[in-house]
Structures are given as C-alpha cells and as structure tokens.
Amino acid sequence: MFHYENDRLFVEGVAVAAIAKAYGTPLFVYSRAKIESNYREYAAGFGQRAHEICYAVKANGNLAILDVLARLGSAFDIVSGGELERVRAAGGELNTVTFAGVGKSRAEIDLALAAGIGCFNIESAFELDLVSAAAVAGGCEAPVALRVNPDVDANTHPYISTGMSENKFGIPMTEAVALYRHAATLPGVRVTGVACHIGSQLTSIAPIVDAAGRVMTLVEQLAADGIDVEHIDIGGGLGIAYGTTPPPRIADYVAAICRAIPEPYRIIIEPGRSIVGDAGVLLTRIQQVKTTPAKSFAICDAAMTELIRPALYQAVHPILPERRDGVVRRVDVVGPVCETADFLGRDRDLVVDSGSLLAVADCGAYAAAMASNYNARPRPAEVLVDGADVHVCRERESVSALFAGEHRLP
Ligand code: LLP
C-alpha cells in the first residue's frame, strides 16, 4: 500500500507529496486497505474456529481506525474507561469488549458494567473482589477471566515483556486455582475464561505456544475442580518487521495458537501492532540539513513527541524519502525537541534536502497513541487514505488548545 511510482512515494492511490501539501506536516498517514488486509488475515486464519478478534485500542484508538475495524466485525480490547468511550464513539459493539489492565478503578469498572462488556480480565484478588462488589451494587453479573502470568520469556524488549514472574501483570500460576475457587463462590461474577498476555513485538511463535500450553494445563486442573471455562484469551503481541527480519506470518501464528488450544474452547486474541503498525507512516518535512565536523543531521518538523519509540525502546523504524532520485547522504534524522534522545533514526542513508519530505514507516501503532505535547508542540493531524480518497481523521491540535484548561492565578 506504500510504494514508489516514478521514484515518488505513494500511499494507495495518492502521492505523499500531495497529502503533505494539503494537510501539512508532521502528519500521520494511514492506509485503510492495509488495516483491512491485516485484520482479514487474522479472520481467515481462524476460519470456522470459534473466536473473537479484539483489536487492542491502545495501539491506535483513532475513531476512524476503530470504525474501519468495527465494520469488519472486530471486537475490542480496552485498558481504560477512556478507551471504552472511544469504542462507543466509533460505533463498536460493547458486549464483546474485553477489559484488561492492572489498575482498573471502581469508576471504570462501574462504567464497563453499565456498558455490558464481554469480559473483565482480572489481574489480582483485590480486583476480583472489587468487580464482585461493583456488580452486586449495580444488580448485575460481571463475566470474568483471570489473567494469569505464565512465566514465559517472550524474548522482546524488557519494557514490553509482560508474562514473566517479575512483571506486575497477571496472577501467578501457583495462585490461579485457589483464586478461581474463590471466584466461583463470589456473588456478582461469572467465570467465563482464562486470559494471558506475554508481551508485545513477539518475533517467534514458540513463546506464545508455550504460554498456551501452560494455560491449558491450568484449564485441565480447573475442570477437575468442577470449574469450566468457555474461552481462552491468549492476548496480543505478534510483532511487525520494522525493516528487518519479518516475524511469523499472521496465518502461521494463528494456526499455531489454534493447535495449542483445542476445541471447543473459543479463542480470544488481542492484536494491536500487527493490525495497524505497518499501516501508517509519520510524514515529516526536513527543515534544514545541519552538518557538523562529526555528523550531518536532517532536522525535521516531527520529533520524539510524535514517535517516542526510538528514545524509549531503542526502536528502529525504516525511513523512506518521499523522492528517491537525488544525492544520498548519511544523516541522523532528528526533531526540534530539546533532548538528545529526540531522534527518529540514526545513521541513515537518504536523499535529504531542506524542504523535502520523509516518511517514517511502521508508525500506525504506538506512535500517535503515545504522542505528547512536550515543548508545547500541538499533536499532528491524522489522515486515512482509502484508494484515491484522503479523510482527515484527526484535526491538527491548536496551540491554544494546549493551555485551554489552565488558569492563571486570581
Ligand atoms: N493485550 C494486552 C493485555 C496488552 O497489554 C497489549 C499491549 C496488547 C493486547 C496488544 O499488544 P500488541 O498486539 O500491540 O503487541 N508501546 C509499546 C507496546 C506496548 C504494548 C502494551 N500492551 C511499543 O511501542 O512497542
């Protein structure tokens, strides 16, 4: 969906240069076709197997993206009351929402109960009691799965690994059976499943199969105890290539999960990055090329405020020049923010001139969603390309909006 025609970069049927001219930079540009093909690969992988694809809203919660996915029949995985409201505003089904997260507040639990969500993924004994009390007070019943921590090393960046015993997430396997027994006696909750999530940007299949195996052992122990679950939520996590070795294909990943979790259990999966990650670029204009005795820098109008992943996780995103014809130079691609950590890419060989455009690839996930206003920088606009059409799906933030809720002293 992102390709060159006569050495000029296109997104679907539209030239990136034309998009930048019309909507300005920095700009997030998404491809509807790519989002849809990623989603469809998941759906096709499950085929007739009972399943639910719960797109992880945290990866990119823009209403247009949720809308595209809702129209394909996607369900949603949320981690806050705010994300629930995004799903509602985008017209998503609420009764198939799964709610994860280690620190759900009582207000968020009440909101989710009133919305009639599909499942609470419970992360502690404290939270189980909290959900039970909220449901009793509300005169309803909460469907729950306990999120267990399978103690599996996902072989990913330590900041996005979640399924090891030293992580804050989930309930230790050794405590799971006792907590399920307790859940079975609690008013206001109905045990429906087991959940786990071992981490993000997984680049091999083995850890998720290992986790699924451990979860199935627990399911058998529970069954022996007379506690039957109906679904297994295996979490999200499949990685994308980021210009290097491609991770497993969605189809192969899903097939392995389907083999590891036998019928008749319904499989819930919570992909975020692998649905939207490679469906977006961050478009930025080079302000100037600065050369020092040590290095050359392409100083762009996008910064760590739009893409924090290189600074936070040492992530490497491919960077594509808008036009490929020209003199290639080795540069650090940096932003205007006052931090040395403010770089989009280092030591890249690119056609760079002041005023020319670069597209930072693989910015559909965890880019706009993690954007900040540091240095009083308004967040960029976002557009969704659909064939020959370009839809503004988020307007550029105004500077006045940045301090609209602030007050000087009386
Ligand atoms: N389900 C749960 C419970 C999660 O915690 C996550 C991600 C997902 C699903 C979706 O995972 P995905 O399919 O997108 O890998 N900001 C980081 C990633 C943080 C992921 C947090 N949890 C990054 O930019 O790499």
Coordinates of C-alpha atoms and ligand atoms in Angstrom, one line a residue:
M1 CA 0.0 0.0 0.0
F2 CA 3.1 2.2 0.5
H3 CA 5.0 2.1 -2.8
Y4 CA 7.0 4.2 -5.3
E5 CA 5.8 5.3 -8.7
N6 CA 8.5 7.0 -10.7
D7 CA 10.6 7.4 -7.6
R8 CA 7.8 9.3 -5.7
L9 CA 6.2 7.8 -2.6
F10 CA 2.5 6.9 -2.7
V11 CA 0.0 5.7 -0.1
E12 CA -2.5 3.6 -2.0
G13 CA -3.6 5.9 -4.9
V14 CA -2.3 9.2 -3.5
A15 CA 1.1 10.8 -3.8
V16 CA 2.5 11.6 -0.4
A17 CA 3.7 15.0 -1.6
A18 CA 0.1 16.0 -2.4
I19 CA -1.0 14.8 1.0
A20 CA 1.7 16.9 2.7
K21 CA 0.7 19.9 0.7
A22 CA -2.9 19.6 1.5
Y23 CA -2.7 18.8 5.2
G24 CA 0.7 20.0 6.4
T25 CA 3.4 18.2 8.4
P26 CA 4.0 16.5 10.7
L27 CA 1.2 14.2 9.7
F28 CA 0.2 10.6 10.4
V29 CA -1.0 8.9 7.2
Y30 CA -2.8 5.6 7.4
S31 CA -3.8 3.1 4.7
R32 CA -7.3 1.7 5.1
A33 CA -6.5 -1.2 2.7
K34 CA -3.6 -2.3 4.8
I35 CA -5.5 -2.2 8.1
E36 CA -8.2 -4.3 6.4
S37 CA -5.9 -6.8 4.9
N38 CA -4.2 -7.4 8.3
Y39 CA -7.5 -7.8 10.0
R40 CA -8.7 -10.2 7.3
E41 CA -5.6 -12.3 7.7
Y42 CA -6.5 -12.9 11.3
A43 CA -10.1 -13.7 10.5
A44 CA -9.1 -16.1 7.7
G45 CA -6.6 -17.8 10.0
F46 CA -9.3 -18.7 12.5
G47 CA -11.7 -19.8 9.7
Q48 CA -14.6 -21.7 11.3
R49 CA -12.9 -22.0 14.7
A50 CA -14.9 -20.2 17.4
H51 CA -13.0 -17.0 18.1
E52 CA -13.1 -13.2 18.8
I53 CA -10.5 -10.8 17.4
C54 CA -10.4 -8.0 20.0
Y55 CA -8.3 -5.2 18.4
A56 CA -6.1 -3.6 21.2
V57 CA -7.3 0.0 21.2
K58 CA -4.1 1.2 22.9
A59 CA -2.1 0.7 19.7
N60 CA -4.1 3.4 17.9
G61 CA -7.5 4.5 19.2
N62 CA -8.4 7.0 16.5
L63 CA -12.1 6.8 15.9
A64 CA -11.7 6.2 12.1
I65 CA -9.5 3.2 12.7
L66 CA -11.9 1.8 15.2
D67 CA -14.7 2.4 12.7
V68 CA -12.8 0.6 9.9
L69 CA -12.3 -2.4 12.2
A70 CA -15.8 -2.4 13.7
R71 CA -17.2 -2.5 10.1
L72 CA -15.2 -5.7 9.6
G73 CA -16.7 -7.2 12.7
S74 CA -13.8 -6.6 15.0
A75 CA -14.3 -6.7 18.8
F76 CA -12.1 -4.5 21.0
D77 CA -9.7 -4.9 23.9
I78 CA -9.5 -1.9 26.2
V79 CA -7.4 -0.8 29.2
S80 CA -9.3 2.2 30.5
G81 CA -12.7 3.9 30.7
G82 CA -11.4 6.4 28.1
E83 CA -10.8 3.5 25.6
L84 CA -14.3 2.3 26.3
E85 CA -15.7 5.7 25.4
R86 CA -13.6 5.6 22.2
V87 CA -15.1 2.3 21.2
R88 CA -18.6 3.6 21.9
A89 CA -18.0 6.8 20.0
A90 CA -16.7 4.8 17.0
G91 CA -19.8 2.7 16.9
G92 CA -18.1 -0.5 18.2
E93 CA -20.0 -3.3 19.9
L94 CA -19.7 -3.0 23.7
N95 CA -20.8 -6.5 24.6
T96 CA -17.7 -8.1 23.1
V97 CA -15.2 -5.7 24.7
T98 CA -12.5 -7.2 26.9
F99 CA -11.2 -5.0 29.7
A100 CA -7.5 -5.6 30.7
G101 CA -5.2 -3.6 32.9
V102 CA -3.6 -3.9 36.3
G103 CA -5.3 -0.8 37.9
K104 CA -8.9 -0.6 37.0
S105 CA -10.7 2.0 39.1
R106 CA -14.1 1.5 40.7
A107 CA -15.4 4.2 38.4
E108 CA -14.1 2.4 35.3
I109 CA -15.5 -0.9 36.5
D110 CA -18.9 0.7 37.0
L111 CA -18.7 2.2 33.5
A112 CA -17.9 -1.1 32.0
L113 CA -20.6 -2.9 33.9
A114 CA -23.2 -0.4 32.7
A115 CA -22.0 -0.8 29.2
G116 CA -22.4 -4.6 29.5
I117 CA -18.9 -5.5 28.3
G118 CA -17.9 -9.0 27.3
C119 CA -15.3 -9.8 29.9
F120 CA -13.2 -8.4 32.7
N121 CA -9.7 -9.7 32.6
I122 CA -8.9 -9.8 36.3
E123 CA -5.3 -9.1 37.4
S124 CA -5.5 -9.6 41.2
A125 CA -7.5 -10.9 44.1
F126 CA -8.2 -7.3 45.1
E127 CA -9.6 -6.5 41.7
L128 CA -11.8 -9.7 41.7
D129 CA -13.4 -8.5 44.9
L130 CA -13.8 -5.0 43.6
V131 CA -15.6 -6.2 40.5
S132 CA -17.8 -8.5 42.5
A133 CA -18.8 -5.7 44.9
A134 CA -19.5 -3.3 42.0
A135 CA -21.6 -5.9 40.2
V136 CA -23.6 -6.7 43.3
A137 CA -24.2 -2.9 43.9
G138 CA -25.2 -2.5 40.3
G139 CA -27.6 -5.5 40.4
C140 CA -25.7 -7.2 37.5
E141 CA -23.3 -10.0 36.9
A142 CA -19.7 -9.5 35.6
P143 CA -18.2 -12.0 33.2
V144 CA -14.7 -12.6 34.3
A145 CA -11.5 -14.3 33.2
L146 CA -8.4 -14.4 35.5
R147 CA -5.3 -13.1 33.7
V148 CA -2.6 -15.5 34.7
N149 CA 1.1 -14.9 34.4
P150 CA 2.5 -18.0 32.7
D151 CA 6.1 -17.0 33.5
V152 CA 7.2 -17.3 29.9
D153 CA 10.1 -15.2 28.4
A154 CA 8.7 -13.5 25.3
N155 CA 12.2 -12.6 24.1
T156 CA 11.2 -9.0 23.5
H157 CA 12.3 -5.6 24.8
P158 CA 12.1 -5.7 28.6
Y159 CA 9.7 -2.7 28.7
I160 CA 7.1 -4.6 26.7
S161 CA 7.5 -8.0 28.2
T162 CA 4.6 -8.8 30.5
G163 CA 4.5 -12.5 31.1
M164 CA 7.5 -13.1 33.4
S165 CA 7.2 -13.7 37.1
E166 CA 8.9 -10.4 37.9
N167 CA 6.4 -8.3 35.9
K168 CA 3.4 -6.6 37.5
F169 CA 0.9 -8.3 35.3
G170 CA -1.4 -11.1 36.0
I171 CA -1.9 -13.7 38.7
P172 CA 0.9 -16.1 39.4
M173 CA 0.1 -19.6 38.1
T174 CA 0.7 -21.0 41.6
E175 CA -2.2 -18.9 42.9
A176 CA -4.6 -19.3 40.0
V177 CA -6.5 -22.4 41.0
A178 CA -7.2 -21.0 44.5
L179 CA -8.4 -17.7 43.1
Y180 CA -10.7 -19.5 40.6
R181 CA -12.2 -21.4 43.5
H182 CA -12.7 -18.2 45.4
A183 CA -14.2 -16.6 42.2
A184 CA -16.7 -19.5 41.9
T185 CA -18.1 -18.6 45.3
L186 CA -18.3 -14.8 44.8
P187 CA -21.6 -13.1 44.1
G188 CA -21.9 -10.9 41.0
V189 CA -19.2 -12.6 39.0
R190 CA -19.5 -15.4 36.4
V191 CA -16.2 -17.1 35.4
T192 CA -16.1 -17.4 31.7
G193 CA -12.4 -17.8 30.7
V194 CA -8.7 -17.7 31.3
A195 CA -6.6 -14.9 30.0
C196 CA -2.9 -14.2 29.5
H197 CA -0.7 -11.8 27.5
I198 CA 3.1 -12.4 27.5
G199 CA 4.3 -9.3 25.7
S200 CA 4.4 -7.3 22.6
Q201 CA 6.6 -7.3 19.4
L202 CA 6.9 -11.1 19.5
T203 CA 9.1 -12.3 16.7
S204 CA 8.7 -16.0 17.1
I205 CA 5.8 -18.4 17.7
A206 CA 7.4 -20.6 20.4
P207 CA 6.7 -18.4 23.4
I208 CA 3.0 -18.0 22.7
V209 CA 2.6 -21.7 22.1
D210 CA 4.5 -22.3 25.4
A211 CA 2.1 -19.9 27.2
A212 CA -0.9 -21.5 25.6
G213 CA 0.3 -24.9 26.8
R214 CA 0.7 -23.7 30.4
V215 CA -2.8 -22.1 30.3
M216 CA -4.3 -25.4 29.0
T217 CA -2.7 -27.2 31.9
L218 CA -4.5 -24.8 34.2
V219 CA -7.7 -25.3 32.4
E220 CA -7.5 -29.0 32.9
Q221 CA -6.8 -28.5 36.7
L222 CA -9.8 -26.2 36.8
A223 CA -12.0 -28.7 35.0
A224 CA -11.0 -31.4 37.5
D225 CA -12.2 -29.0 40.2
G226 CA -15.6 -28.6 38.5
I227 CA -14.8 -25.1 37.2
D228 CA -15.4 -25.0 33.4
V229 CA -14.3 -22.1 31.3
E230 CA -15.6 -21.3 27.9
H231 CA -12.9 -19.2 26.3
I232 CA -9.1 -18.8 26.3
D233 CA -7.8 -15.2 25.8
I234 CA -4.2 -15.5 24.5
G235 CA -3.6 -11.8 24.4
G236 CA -1.9 -9.8 21.7
G237 CA 1.7 -9.5 20.8
L238 CA 2.6 -10.5 17.3
G239 CA 5.4 -8.2 16.1
I240 CA 6.0 -6.5 12.7
A241 CA 9.2 -6.4 10.7
Y242 CA 10.4 -2.8 11.3
G243 CA 12.5 -3.2 8.2
T244 CA 14.4 -6.3 9.5
T245 CA 13.7 -10.0 9.7
P246 CA 9.9 -10.5 9.2
P247 CA 8.2 -12.1 12.2
P248 CA 5.9 -15.1 11.7
R249 CA 3.0 -14.5 9.3
I250 CA -0.3 -13.8 10.9
A251 CA -1.7 -17.0 9.4
D252 CA 1.0 -19.2 10.8
Y253 CA 0.8 -17.5 14.2
V254 CA -3.0 -18.1 14.4
A255 CA -2.6 -21.7 13.2
A256 CA -0.1 -22.4 15.9
I257 CA -2.5 -20.9 18.6
C258 CA -5.4 -22.9 17.2
R259 CA -3.3 -26.1 17.5
A260 CA -2.2 -25.3 21.1
I261 CA -5.8 -24.5 22.3
P262 CA -8.1 -27.4 21.5
E263 CA -11.7 -27.3 20.6
P264 CA -14.3 -26.5 21.9
Y265 CA -12.6 -23.5 23.6
R266 CA -13.3 -20.2 22.0
I267 CA -10.1 -18.3 21.4
I268 CA -9.9 -14.6 22.0
I269 CA -6.9 -12.7 20.6
E270 CA -6.0 -9.1 21.2
P271 CA -3.7 -7.9 18.4
G272 CA -2.8 -4.2 18.2
R273 CA 0.5 -3.6 16.4
S274 CA 0.1 -6.4 13.8
I275 CA -3.2 -4.9 12.6
V276 CA -2.2 -1.2 12.4
G277 CA 1.6 -1.0 12.8
D278 CA 2.6 -1.3 9.2
A279 CA -0.5 0.6 8.0
G280 CA 0.7 4.1 8.9
V281 CA 3.6 6.4 8.3
L282 CA 4.7 9.6 10.0
L283 CA 5.2 12.2 7.3
T284 CA 7.7 14.9 8.2
R285 CA 9.3 17.8 6.3
I286 CA 13.1 18.4 6.7
Q287 CA 13.6 21.9 8.0
Q288 CA 17.3 22.0 7.4
V289 CA 20.3 19.8 7.0
K290 CA 22.9 20.7 9.5
T291 CA 26.5 19.5 9.1
T292 CA 29.0 19.5 12.0
P293 CA 32.6 18.1 11.8
A294 CA 31.2 14.9 13.3
K295 CA 27.9 14.3 11.6
S296 CA 25.1 15.5 9.4
F297 CA 21.6 16.0 10.8
A298 CA 18.3 16.2 8.9
I299 CA 16.3 18.3 11.3
C300 CA 12.7 17.6 10.8
D301 CA 9.4 19.0 11.9
A302 CA 8.5 15.7 13.6
A303 CA 10.1 14.7 16.8
M304 CA 10.0 12.3 19.8
T305 CA 6.7 14.0 20.6
E306 CA 5.2 12.1 17.6
L307 CA 7.3 9.0 17.8
I308 CA 8.8 8.2 21.2
R309 CA 9.7 4.6 20.4
P310 CA 13.3 5.1 19.3
A311 CA 14.0 7.0 22.6
L312 CA 12.0 4.7 24.8
Y313 CA 12.7 1.2 23.4
Q314 CA 15.7 1.8 21.1
A315 CA 13.3 1.0 18.3
V316 CA 14.5 1.3 14.7
H317 CA 11.9 2.5 12.2
P318 CA 12.6 2.4 8.5
I319 CA 12.6 5.9 7.0
L320 CA 11.6 6.4 3.4
P321 CA 12.4 9.5 1.4
E322 CA 9.4 11.0 -0.5
R323 CA 11.5 11.1 -3.6
R324 CA 14.2 8.5 -4.3
D325 CA 16.0 10.4 -7.1
G326 CA 18.8 12.6 -5.7
V327 CA 22.0 12.5 -3.8
V328 CA 22.2 10.1 -0.9
R329 CA 23.8 11.3 2.3
R330 CA 24.3 9.7 5.7
V331 CA 22.4 11.6 8.4
D332 CA 20.8 11.4 11.8
V333 CA 17.1 12.1 11.4
V334 CA 16.2 14.3 14.3
G335 CA 13.4 16.6 15.6
P336 CA 13.4 20.1 17.1
V337 CA 12.8 19.0 20.7
C338 CA 15.5 19.9 23.3
E339 CA 16.6 16.4 24.1
T340 CA 19.5 14.4 22.6
A341 CA 17.0 11.4 22.8
D342 CA 15.0 13.3 20.2
F343 CA 15.8 11.3 17.1
L344 CA 13.7 9.4 14.6
G345 CA 16.6 7.4 13.1
R346 CA 20.4 7.4 13.2
D347 CA 23.0 6.9 10.5
R348 CA 20.5 6.6 7.7
D349 CA 21.5 6.9 4.0
L350 CA 18.8 9.1 2.5
V351 CA 18.1 11.7 -0.1
V352 CA 17.8 14.7 2.1
D353 CA 17.4 18.4 1.3
S354 CA 15.9 21.1 3.3
G355 CA 12.2 21.3 2.4
S356 CA 12.0 17.7 1.3
L357 CA 9.8 15.0 2.9
L358 CA 10.5 11.8 4.8
A359 CA 8.1 9.1 5.8
V360 CA 8.9 7.3 8.9
A361 CA 7.5 3.8 8.4
D362 CA 5.6 1.5 10.7
C363 CA 4.0 4.3 12.7
G364 CA 0.4 3.1 12.7
A365 CA 0.8 1.6 16.2
Y366 CA 2.1 3.2 19.4
A367 CA 3.1 6.5 17.7
A368 CA 0.1 8.8 17.6
A369 CA -1.2 6.9 20.6
M370 CA 1.9 7.8 22.6
A371 CA 2.3 11.4 21.3
S372 CA 2.8 14.2 23.8
N373 CA 2.8 17.9 23.9
Y374 CA 6.3 18.3 25.2
N375 CA 7.9 21.6 24.3
A376 CA 4.3 22.9 23.8
R377 CA 4.0 21.1 20.5
P378 CA 0.5 20.5 19.3
R379 CA -0.2 17.0 18.2
P380 CA -0.3 16.4 14.5
A381 CA -3.2 15.8 12.2
E382 CA -4.0 12.2 11.1
V383 CA -5.4 11.2 7.8
L384 CA -6.7 7.9 6.4
V385 CA -6.1 7.1 2.8
D386 CA -8.8 5.0 1.1
G387 CA -8.0 4.4 -2.5
A388 CA -7.9 7.8 -4.1
D389 CA -9.6 9.5 -1.1
V390 CA -8.0 11.1 1.9
H391 CA -10.1 11.5 5.1
V392 CA -9.0 13.7 7.9
C393 CA -9.5 11.5 10.9
R394 CA -7.9 13.9 13.5
E395 CA -7.5 17.6 13.1
R396 CA -4.2 19.2 13.9
E397 CA -4.3 20.4 17.5
S398 CA -4.2 24.1 18.0
V399 CA -1.7 25.8 20.3
S400 CA -4.5 27.5 22.2
A401 CA -6.0 24.0 23.0
L402 CA -2.8 23.1 24.8
F403 CA -3.5 25.5 27.6
A404 CA -7.2 25.8 27.3
G405 CA -7.7 24.1 30.7
E406 CA -5.0 26.0 32.5
H407 CA -5.6 29.0 34.7
R408 CA -3.5 32.0 35.8
L409 CA -3.7 32.9 39.5
P410 CA -6.7 35.1 40.6
Ligands
LLP1 N1 -3.4 -7.2 25.2 C1 -2.8 -6.7 26.3 C2 -3.2 -7.1 27.6 C3 -1.7 -5.8 26.2 O1 -1.1 -5.4 27.3 C4 -1.2 -5.4 24.9 C5 -0.1 -4.5 24.7 C6 -1.9 -5.9 23.8 C7 -3.0 -6.8 24.0 C8 -1.6 -5.6 22.4 O2 -0.3 -6.0 22.1 P1 0.2 -5.9 20.6 O3 -0.5 -6.9 19.7 O4 0.0 -4.5 20.1 O5 1.7 -6.3 20.7 N2 4.2 0.9 23.5 C9 4.9 -0.3 23.2 C10 4.0 -1.5 23.2 C11 3.2 -1.7 24.5 C12 2.3 -2.9 24.5 C13 1.4 -2.9 25.7 N3 0.5 -4.0 25.7 C14 5.6 -0.2 21.9 O6 5.6 0.9 21.3 O7 6.3 -1.1 21.4

